[in-house]
mmCIF file of C-alpha atoms in Angstrom:
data_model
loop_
_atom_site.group_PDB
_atom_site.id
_atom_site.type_symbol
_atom_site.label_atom_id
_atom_site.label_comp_id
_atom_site.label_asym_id
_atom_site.label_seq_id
_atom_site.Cartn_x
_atom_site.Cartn_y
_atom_site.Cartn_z
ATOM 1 C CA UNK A 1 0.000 0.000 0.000
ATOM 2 C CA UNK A 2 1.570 3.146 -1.332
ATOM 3 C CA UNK A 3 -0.008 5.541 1.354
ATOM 4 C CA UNK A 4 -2.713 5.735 4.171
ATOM 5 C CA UNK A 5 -4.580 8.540 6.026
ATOM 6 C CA UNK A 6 -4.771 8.469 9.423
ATOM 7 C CA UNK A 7 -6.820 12.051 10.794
ATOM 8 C CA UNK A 8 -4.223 14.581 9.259
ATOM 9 C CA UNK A 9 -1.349 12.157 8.568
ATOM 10 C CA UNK A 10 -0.326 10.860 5.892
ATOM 11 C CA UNK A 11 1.427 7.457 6.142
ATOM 12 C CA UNK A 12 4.104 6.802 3.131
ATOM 13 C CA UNK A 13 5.205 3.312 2.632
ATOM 14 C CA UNK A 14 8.421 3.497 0.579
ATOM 15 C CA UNK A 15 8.639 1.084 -2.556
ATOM 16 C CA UNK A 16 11.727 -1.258 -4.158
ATOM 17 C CA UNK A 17 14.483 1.378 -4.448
ATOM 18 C CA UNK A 18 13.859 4.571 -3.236
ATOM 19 C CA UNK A 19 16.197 6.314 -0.677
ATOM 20 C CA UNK A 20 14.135 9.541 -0.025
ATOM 21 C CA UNK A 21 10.959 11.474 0.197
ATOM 22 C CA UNK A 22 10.047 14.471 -1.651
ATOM 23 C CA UNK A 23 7.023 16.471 -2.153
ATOM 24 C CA UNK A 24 5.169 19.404 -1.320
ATOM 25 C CA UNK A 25 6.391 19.530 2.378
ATOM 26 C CA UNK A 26 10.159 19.076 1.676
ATOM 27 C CA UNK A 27 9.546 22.192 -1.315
ATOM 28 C CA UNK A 28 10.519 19.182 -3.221
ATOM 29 C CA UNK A 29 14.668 19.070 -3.685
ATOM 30 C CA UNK A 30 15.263 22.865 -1.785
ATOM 31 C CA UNK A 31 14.669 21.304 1.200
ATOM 32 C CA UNK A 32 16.152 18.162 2.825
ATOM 33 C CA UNK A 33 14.431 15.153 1.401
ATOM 34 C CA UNK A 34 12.773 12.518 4.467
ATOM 35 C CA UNK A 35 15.178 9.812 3.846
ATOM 36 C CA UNK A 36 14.120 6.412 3.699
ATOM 37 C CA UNK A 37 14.854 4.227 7.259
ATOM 38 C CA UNK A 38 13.008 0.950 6.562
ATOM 39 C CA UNK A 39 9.773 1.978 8.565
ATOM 40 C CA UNK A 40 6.504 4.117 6.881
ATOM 41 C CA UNK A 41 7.410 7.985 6.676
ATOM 42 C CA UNK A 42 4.540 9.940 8.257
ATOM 43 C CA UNK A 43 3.988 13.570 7.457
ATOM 44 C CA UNK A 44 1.353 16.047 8.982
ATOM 45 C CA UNK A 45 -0.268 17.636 6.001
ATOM 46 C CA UNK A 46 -3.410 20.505 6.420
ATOM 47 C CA UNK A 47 -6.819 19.352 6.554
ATOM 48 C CA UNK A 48 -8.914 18.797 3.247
ATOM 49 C CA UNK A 49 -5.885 19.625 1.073
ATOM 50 C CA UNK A 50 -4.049 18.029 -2.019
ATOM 51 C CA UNK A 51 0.057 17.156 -1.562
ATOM 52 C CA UNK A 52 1.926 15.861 -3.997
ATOM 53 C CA UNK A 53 4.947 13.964 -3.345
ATOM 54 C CA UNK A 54 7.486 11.680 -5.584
ATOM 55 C CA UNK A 55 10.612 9.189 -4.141
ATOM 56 C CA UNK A 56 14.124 9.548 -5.170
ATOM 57 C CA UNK A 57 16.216 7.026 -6.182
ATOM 58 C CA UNK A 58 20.093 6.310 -5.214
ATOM 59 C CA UNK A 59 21.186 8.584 -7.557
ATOM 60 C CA UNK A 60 18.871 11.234 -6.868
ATOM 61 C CA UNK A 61 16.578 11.078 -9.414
ATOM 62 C CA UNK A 62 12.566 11.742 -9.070
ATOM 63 C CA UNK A 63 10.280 8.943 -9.735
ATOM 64 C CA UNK A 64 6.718 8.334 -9.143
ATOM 65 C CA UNK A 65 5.108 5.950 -6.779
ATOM 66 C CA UNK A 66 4.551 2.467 -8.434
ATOM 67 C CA UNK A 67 1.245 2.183 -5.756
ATOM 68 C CA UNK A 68 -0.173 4.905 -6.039
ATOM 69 C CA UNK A 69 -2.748 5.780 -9.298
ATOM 70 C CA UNK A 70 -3.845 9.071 -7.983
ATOM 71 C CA UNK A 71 -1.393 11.914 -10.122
ATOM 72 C CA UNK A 72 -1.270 14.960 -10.259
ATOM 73 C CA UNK A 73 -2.544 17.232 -13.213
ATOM 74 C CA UNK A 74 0.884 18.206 -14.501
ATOM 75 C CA UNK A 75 1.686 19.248 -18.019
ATOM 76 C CA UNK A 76 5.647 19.372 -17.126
ATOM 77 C CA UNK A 77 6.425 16.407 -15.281
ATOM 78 C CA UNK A 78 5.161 12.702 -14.623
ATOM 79 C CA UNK A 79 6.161 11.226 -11.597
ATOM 80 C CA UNK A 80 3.995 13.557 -8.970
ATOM 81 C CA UNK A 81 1.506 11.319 -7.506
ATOM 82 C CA UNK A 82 -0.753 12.493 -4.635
ATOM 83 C CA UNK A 83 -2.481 12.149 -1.439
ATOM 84 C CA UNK A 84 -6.000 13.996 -0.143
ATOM 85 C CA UNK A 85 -6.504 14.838 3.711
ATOM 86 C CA UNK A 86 -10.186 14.769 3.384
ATOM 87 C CA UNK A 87 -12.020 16.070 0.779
ATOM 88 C CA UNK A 88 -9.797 19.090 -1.047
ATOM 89 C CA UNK A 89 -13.047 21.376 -2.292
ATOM 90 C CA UNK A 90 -13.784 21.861 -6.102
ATOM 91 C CA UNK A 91 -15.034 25.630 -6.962
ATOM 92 C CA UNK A 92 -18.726 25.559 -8.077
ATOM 93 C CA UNK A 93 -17.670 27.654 -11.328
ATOM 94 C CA UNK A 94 -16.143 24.354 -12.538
ATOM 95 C CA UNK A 95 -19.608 22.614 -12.585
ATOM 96 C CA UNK A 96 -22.145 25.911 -13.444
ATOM 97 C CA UNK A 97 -23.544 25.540 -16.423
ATOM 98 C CA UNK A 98 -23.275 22.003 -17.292
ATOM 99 C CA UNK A 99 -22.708 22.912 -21.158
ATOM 100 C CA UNK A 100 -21.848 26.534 -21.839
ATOM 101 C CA UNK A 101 -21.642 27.803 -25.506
ATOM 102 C CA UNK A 102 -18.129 27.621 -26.282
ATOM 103 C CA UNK A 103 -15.403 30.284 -27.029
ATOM 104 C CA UNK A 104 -12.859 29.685 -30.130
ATOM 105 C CA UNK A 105 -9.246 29.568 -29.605
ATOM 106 C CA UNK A 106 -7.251 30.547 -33.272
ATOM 107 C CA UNK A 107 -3.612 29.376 -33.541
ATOM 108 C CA UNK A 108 -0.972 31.982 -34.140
ATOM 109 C CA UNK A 109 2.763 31.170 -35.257
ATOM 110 C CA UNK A 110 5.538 33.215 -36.234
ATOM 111 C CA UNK A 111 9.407 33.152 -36.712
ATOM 112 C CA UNK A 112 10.354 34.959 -33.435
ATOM 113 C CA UNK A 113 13.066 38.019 -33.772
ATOM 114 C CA UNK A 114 13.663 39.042 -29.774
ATOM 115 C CA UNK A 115 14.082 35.283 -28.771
ATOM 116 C CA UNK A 116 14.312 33.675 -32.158
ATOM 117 C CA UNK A 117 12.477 30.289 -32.943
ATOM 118 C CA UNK A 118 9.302 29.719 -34.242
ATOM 119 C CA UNK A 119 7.002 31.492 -31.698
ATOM 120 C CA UNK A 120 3.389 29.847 -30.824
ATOM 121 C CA UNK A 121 0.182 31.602 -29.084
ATOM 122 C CA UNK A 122 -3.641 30.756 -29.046
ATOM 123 C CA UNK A 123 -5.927 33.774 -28.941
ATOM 124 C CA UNK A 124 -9.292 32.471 -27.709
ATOM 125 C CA UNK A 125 -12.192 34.337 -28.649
ATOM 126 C CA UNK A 126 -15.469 34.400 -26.126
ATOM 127 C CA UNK A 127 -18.793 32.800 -26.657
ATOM 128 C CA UNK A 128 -20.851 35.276 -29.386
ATOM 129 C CA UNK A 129 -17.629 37.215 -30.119
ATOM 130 C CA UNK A 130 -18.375 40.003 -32.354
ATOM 131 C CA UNK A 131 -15.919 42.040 -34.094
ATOM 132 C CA UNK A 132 -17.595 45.273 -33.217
ATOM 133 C CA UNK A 133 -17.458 44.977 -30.139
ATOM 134 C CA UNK A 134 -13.679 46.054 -27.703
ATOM 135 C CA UNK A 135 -13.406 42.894 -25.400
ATOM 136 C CA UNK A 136 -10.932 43.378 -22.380
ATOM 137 C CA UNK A 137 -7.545 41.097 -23.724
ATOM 138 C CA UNK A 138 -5.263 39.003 -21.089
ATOM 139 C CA UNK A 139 -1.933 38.237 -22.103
ATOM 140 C CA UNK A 140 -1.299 34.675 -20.323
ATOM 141 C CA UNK A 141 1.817 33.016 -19.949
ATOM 142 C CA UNK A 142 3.002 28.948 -19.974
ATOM 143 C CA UNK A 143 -0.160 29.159 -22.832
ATOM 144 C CA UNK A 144 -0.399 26.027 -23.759
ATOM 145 C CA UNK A 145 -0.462 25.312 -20.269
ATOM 146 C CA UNK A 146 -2.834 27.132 -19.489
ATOM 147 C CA UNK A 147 -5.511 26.408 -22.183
ATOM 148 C CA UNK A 148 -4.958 22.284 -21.865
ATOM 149 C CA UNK A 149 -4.186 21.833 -18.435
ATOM 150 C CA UNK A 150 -5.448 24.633 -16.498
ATOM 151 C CA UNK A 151 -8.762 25.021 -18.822
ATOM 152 C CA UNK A 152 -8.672 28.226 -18.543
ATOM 153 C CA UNK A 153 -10.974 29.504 -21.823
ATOM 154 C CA UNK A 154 -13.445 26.559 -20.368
ATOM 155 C CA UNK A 155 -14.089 28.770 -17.339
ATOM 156 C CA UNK A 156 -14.679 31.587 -19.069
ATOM 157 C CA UNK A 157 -17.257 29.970 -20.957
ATOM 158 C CA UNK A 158 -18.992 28.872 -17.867
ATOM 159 C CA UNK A 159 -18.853 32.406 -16.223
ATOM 160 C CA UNK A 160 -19.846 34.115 -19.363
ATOM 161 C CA UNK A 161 -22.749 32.318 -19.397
ATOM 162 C CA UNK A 162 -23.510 32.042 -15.961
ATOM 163 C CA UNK A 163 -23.378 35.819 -16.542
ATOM 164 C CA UNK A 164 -20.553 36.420 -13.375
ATOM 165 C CA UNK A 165 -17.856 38.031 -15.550
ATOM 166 C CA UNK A 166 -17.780 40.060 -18.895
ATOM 167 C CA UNK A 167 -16.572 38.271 -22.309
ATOM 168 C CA UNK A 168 -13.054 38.726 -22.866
ATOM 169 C CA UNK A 169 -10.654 37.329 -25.329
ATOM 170 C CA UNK A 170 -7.214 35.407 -24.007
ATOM 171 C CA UNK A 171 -4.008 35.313 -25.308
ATOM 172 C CA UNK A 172 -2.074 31.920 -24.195
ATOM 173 C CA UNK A 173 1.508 33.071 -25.513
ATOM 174 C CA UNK A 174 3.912 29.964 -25.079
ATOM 175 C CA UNK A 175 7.412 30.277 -24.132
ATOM 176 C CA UNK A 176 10.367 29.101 -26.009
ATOM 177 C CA UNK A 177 12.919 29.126 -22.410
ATOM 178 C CA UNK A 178 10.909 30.123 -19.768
ATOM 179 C CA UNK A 179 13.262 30.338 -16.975
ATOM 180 C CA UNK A 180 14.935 33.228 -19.527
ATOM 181 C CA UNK A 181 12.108 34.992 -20.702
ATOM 182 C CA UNK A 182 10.105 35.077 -17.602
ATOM 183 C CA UNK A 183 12.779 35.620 -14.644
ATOM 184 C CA UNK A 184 12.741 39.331 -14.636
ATOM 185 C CA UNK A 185 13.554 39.978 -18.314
ATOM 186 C CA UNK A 186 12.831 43.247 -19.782
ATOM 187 C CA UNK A 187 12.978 41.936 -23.196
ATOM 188 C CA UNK A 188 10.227 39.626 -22.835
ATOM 189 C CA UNK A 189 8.332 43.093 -22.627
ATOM 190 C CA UNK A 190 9.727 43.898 -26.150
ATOM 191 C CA UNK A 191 8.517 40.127 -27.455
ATOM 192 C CA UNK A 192 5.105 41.614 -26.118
ATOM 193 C CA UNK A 193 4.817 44.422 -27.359
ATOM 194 C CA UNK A 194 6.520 44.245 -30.704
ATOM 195 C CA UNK A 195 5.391 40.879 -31.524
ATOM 196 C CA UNK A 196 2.531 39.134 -29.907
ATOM 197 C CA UNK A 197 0.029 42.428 -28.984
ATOM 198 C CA UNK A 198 0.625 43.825 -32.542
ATOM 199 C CA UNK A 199 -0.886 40.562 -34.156
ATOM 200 C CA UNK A 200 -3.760 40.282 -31.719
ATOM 201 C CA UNK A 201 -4.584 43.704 -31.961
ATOM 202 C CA UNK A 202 -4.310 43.524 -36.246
ATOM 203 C CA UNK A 203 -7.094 41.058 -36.141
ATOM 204 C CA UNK A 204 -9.383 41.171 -33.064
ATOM 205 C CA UNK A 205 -11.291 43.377 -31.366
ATOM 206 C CA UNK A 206 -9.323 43.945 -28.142
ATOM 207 C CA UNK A 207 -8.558 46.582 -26.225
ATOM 208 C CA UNK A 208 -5.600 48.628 -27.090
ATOM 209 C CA UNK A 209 -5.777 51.092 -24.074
ATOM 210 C CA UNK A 210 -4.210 49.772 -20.144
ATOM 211 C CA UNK A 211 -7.578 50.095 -18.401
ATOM 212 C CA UNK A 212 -8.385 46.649 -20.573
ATOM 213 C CA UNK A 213 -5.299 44.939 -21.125
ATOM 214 C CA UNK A 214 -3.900 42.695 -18.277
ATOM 215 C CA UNK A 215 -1.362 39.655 -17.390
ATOM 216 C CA UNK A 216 -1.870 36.363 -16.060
ATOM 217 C CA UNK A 217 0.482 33.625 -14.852
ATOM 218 C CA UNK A 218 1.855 31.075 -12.411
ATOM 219 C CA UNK A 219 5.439 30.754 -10.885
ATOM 220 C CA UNK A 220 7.967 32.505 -12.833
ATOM 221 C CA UNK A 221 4.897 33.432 -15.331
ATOM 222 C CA UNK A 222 3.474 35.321 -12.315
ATOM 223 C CA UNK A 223 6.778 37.043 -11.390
ATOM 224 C CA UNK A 224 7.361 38.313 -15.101
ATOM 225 C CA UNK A 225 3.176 39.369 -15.134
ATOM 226 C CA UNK A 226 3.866 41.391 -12.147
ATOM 227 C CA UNK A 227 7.051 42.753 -13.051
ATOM 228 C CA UNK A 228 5.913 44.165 -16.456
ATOM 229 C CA UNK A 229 2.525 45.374 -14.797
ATOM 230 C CA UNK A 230 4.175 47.298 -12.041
ATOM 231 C CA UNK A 231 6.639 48.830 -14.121
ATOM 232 C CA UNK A 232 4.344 49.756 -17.027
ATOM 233 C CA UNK A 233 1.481 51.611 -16.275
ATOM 234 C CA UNK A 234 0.519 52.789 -19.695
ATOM 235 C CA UNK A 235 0.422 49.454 -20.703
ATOM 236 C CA UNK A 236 -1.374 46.750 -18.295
ATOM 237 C CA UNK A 237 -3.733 47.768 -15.497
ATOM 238 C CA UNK A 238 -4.706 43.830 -14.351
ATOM 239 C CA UNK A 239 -2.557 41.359 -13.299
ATOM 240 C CA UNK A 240 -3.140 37.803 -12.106
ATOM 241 C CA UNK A 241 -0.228 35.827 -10.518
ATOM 242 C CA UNK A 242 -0.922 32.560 -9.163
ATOM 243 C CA UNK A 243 2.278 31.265 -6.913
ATOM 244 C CA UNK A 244 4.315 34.069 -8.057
ATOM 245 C CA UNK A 245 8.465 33.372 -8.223
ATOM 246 C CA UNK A 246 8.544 36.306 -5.884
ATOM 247 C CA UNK A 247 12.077 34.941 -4.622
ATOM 248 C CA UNK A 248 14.330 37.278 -7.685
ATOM 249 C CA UNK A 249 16.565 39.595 -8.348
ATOM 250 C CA UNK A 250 17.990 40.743 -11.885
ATOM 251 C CA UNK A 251 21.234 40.416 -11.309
ATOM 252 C CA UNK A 252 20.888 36.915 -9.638
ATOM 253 C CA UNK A 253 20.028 34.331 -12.821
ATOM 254 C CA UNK A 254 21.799 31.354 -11.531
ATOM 255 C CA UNK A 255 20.408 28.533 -9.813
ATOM 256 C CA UNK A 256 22.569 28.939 -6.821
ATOM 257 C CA UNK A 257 21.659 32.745 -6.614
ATOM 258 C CA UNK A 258 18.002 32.431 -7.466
ATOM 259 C CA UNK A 259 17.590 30.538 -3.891
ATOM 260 C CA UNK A 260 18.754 33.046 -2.025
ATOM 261 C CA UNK A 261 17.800 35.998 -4.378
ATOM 262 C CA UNK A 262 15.538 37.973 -2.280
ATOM 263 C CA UNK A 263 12.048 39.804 -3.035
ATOM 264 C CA UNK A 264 13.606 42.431 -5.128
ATOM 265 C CA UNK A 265 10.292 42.685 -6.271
ATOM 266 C CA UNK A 266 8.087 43.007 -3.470
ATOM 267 C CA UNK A 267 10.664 45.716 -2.562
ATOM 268 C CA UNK A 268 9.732 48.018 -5.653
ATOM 269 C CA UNK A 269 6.102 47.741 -4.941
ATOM 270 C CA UNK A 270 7.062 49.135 -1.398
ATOM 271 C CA UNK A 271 8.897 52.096 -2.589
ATOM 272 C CA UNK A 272 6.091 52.735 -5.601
ATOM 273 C CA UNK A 273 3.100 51.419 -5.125
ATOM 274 C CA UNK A 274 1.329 50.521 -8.096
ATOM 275 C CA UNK A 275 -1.787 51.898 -7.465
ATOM 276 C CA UNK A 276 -2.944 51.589 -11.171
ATOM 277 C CA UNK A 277 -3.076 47.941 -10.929
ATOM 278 C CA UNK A 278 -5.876 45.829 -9.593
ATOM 279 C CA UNK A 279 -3.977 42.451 -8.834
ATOM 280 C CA UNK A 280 -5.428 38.827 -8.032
ATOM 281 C CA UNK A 281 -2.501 36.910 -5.806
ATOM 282 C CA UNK A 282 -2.731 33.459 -4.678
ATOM 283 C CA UNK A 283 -0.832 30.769 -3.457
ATOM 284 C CA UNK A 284 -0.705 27.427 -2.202
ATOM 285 C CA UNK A 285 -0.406 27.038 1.844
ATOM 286 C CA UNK A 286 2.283 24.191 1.648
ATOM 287 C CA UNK A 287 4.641 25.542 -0.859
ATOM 288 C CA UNK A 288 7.841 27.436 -0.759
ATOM 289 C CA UNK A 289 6.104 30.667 -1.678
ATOM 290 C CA UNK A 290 3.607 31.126 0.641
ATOM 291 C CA UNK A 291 6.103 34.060 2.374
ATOM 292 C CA UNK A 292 6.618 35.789 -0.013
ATOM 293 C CA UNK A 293 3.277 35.649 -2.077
ATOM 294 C CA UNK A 294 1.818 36.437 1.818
ATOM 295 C CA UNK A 295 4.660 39.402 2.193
ATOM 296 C CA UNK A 296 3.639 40.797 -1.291
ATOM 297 C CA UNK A 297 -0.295 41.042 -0.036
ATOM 298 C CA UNK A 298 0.816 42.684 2.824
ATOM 299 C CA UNK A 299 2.811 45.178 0.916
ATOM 300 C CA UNK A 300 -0.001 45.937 -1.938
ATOM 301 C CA UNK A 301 -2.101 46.026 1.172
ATOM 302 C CA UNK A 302 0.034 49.168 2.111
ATOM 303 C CA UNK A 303 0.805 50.648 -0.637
ATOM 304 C CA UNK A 304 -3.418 50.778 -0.844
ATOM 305 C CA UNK A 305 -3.528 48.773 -4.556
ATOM 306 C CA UNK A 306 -6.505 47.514 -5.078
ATOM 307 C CA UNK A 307 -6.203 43.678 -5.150
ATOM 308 C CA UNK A 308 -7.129 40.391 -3.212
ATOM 309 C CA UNK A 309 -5.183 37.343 -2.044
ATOM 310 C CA UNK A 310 -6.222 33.964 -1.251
ATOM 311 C CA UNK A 311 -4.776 30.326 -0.290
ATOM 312 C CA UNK A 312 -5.513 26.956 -1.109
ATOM 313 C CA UNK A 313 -4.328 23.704 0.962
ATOM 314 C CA UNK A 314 -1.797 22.361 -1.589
ATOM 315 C CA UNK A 315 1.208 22.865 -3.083
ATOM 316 C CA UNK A 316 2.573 24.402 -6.139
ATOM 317 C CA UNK A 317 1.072 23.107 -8.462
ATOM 318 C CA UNK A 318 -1.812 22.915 -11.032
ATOM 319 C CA UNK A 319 -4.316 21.515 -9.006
ATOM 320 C CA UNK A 320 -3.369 24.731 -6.827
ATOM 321 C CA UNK A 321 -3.707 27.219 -9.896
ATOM 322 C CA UNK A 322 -6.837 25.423 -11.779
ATOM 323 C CA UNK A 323 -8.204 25.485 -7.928
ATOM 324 C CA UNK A 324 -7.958 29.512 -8.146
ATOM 325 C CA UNK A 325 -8.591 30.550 -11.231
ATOM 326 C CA UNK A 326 -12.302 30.772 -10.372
ATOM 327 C CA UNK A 327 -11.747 33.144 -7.887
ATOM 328 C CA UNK A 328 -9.007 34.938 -10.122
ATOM 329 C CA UNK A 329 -11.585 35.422 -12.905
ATOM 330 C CA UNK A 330 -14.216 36.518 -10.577
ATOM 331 C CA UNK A 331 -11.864 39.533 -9.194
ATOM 332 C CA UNK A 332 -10.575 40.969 -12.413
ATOM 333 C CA UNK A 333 -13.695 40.517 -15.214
ATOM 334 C CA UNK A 334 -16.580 39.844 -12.398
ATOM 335 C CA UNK A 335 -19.561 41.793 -13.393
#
């Protein structure tokens, strides 16, 4: 038996081969792993929540649990399988209406010039898009990601036509190297603006004006989102960050530096508030992040920007961000 529950414990039972325990709780490999000592590992986790967790092998290596069939909903990587303390809730917005008209998503590709490589985006339209019409546009990054995994253009269906937000078109812009692009990097503000929101704005009716363009990501997709949104007020006035990489600093790119990089960021916001913005945060209560997403509410808090913050009892991870984005539409499109 892979793993038990007992009240809020959860009761690991190490297969052939593995050395050590990694998951949500360890941050996965920043923290010490649990090593393996021949008895069942045991690990307090928060009630109803969602951890995910993977062994390591004697060489170090990640590998999922051979007993275990519940995984994780993880475009990036395989081996994350998972445990529930309880029942780890479902938003309502995921089941209301049972079958919404459907937006269209229209595939964009280009030969990129600030990163190079053949660039790839999806611009999905709303349910009864019309033309003449100027819909508020978000510019999401990890796209692909986002559309598949996360679902996101599914939700907006269902909260168009629940009528609980207004229509608005998405662009899921994919990344070629996102630790690059994303992790603080003023060019990926130039790939923006010189090469994906001229094409969307050629052929669809978005808006072309700050008070209805906006960012969205997760992890380092949230840090860059934030980044360019504070920084650019005549550009973005909405920003969405789920589990933002709020742990940077430009000048520390390395992945020995990036550990112990600091909150550069959280640091601007404190000296200039960016009180144009209206910012969703959220993050996940057993991750690495949860300081500094938490220190980055307080600080928008101060600095009097309009925004909300909100946790979820898991990790970082997709079940985390597809747990939020309900709330995260609500707050920046709710009607």
């Amino acid at each position: 038996m892979a793993v038990t529950v007992e009240g809020t414990t959860a009761i690991f039972t190490p297969p052939p081969g593995a050395t050590a325990l990694v998951g949500d709780f360890t941050d996965w490999k920043r923290r010490a792993p649990i090593p393996v000592t021949g008895a069942p590992l045991r690990v307090t986790l928060p009630r109803d929540s969602w951890t995910e967790y993977a062994w390591l092998d004697a060489s170090g290596e990640t590998f999922a649990d051979p007993d275990n069939d519940l995984k994780s909903v993880n475009p990036w990587w395989a081996y994350p399988r998972a445990v529930q303390i309880g029942t780890y809730a479902r938003h309502a917005l995921w089941d209301l209406p049972h079958d919404p008209p459907h937006g269209h998503a229209h595939r964009l590709a280009w030969p990129g010039a600030v990163f190079g490589g053949t660039r790839r985006a999806y611009v999905y339209t709303p349910p009864g898009y019309d033309p003449s019409v100027t819909y508020p546009v978000f510019y999401v990054q990890d796209g692909v990601a986002f559309f598949r995994t996360g679902r996101l253009g599914e939700l907006l269906d269902r909260a168009v036509a629940a009528e609980l937000v207004r229509p608005a078109v998405l662009v899921f812009v994919e990344p070629g190297d996102r630790s690059e692009e994303y992790y603080l990097n003023d060019a990926y503000l130039d790939f923006l603006t010189t090469e994906v929101m001229p094409r969307v704005e050629a052929d669809y009716a978005v808006a072309r004006t700050p008070d209805g363009r906006g960012l969205w990501g997760a992890s380092l997709g949230g840090l860059i989102s934030l980044h360019l949104g504070v920084r650019h007020p005549e550009l973005f006035s909405m920003v969405v960050a789920h589990s933002g990489a709020f742990i940077a600093h430009p000048d520390r790119r390395t992945d020995a530096e990036t550990t112990t990089a600091g909150e550069w960021l959280r640091e601007q916001v404190e000296v200039a508030p960016p009180t144009h913005l209206r910012v969703s945060l959220d993050c996940g209560v057993t991750e690495w992040l949860i300081g500094p997403n938490r220190r980055m509410a307080a600080a928008l808090t101060d600095g009097s920007v309009p925004h909300q913050y909100r946790e979820y009892a898991s990790g970082h991870n997709w079940v985390t961000w597809r747990s939020a984005l309900p709330e995260a539409l609500l707050y920046v499109l709710g009607t």
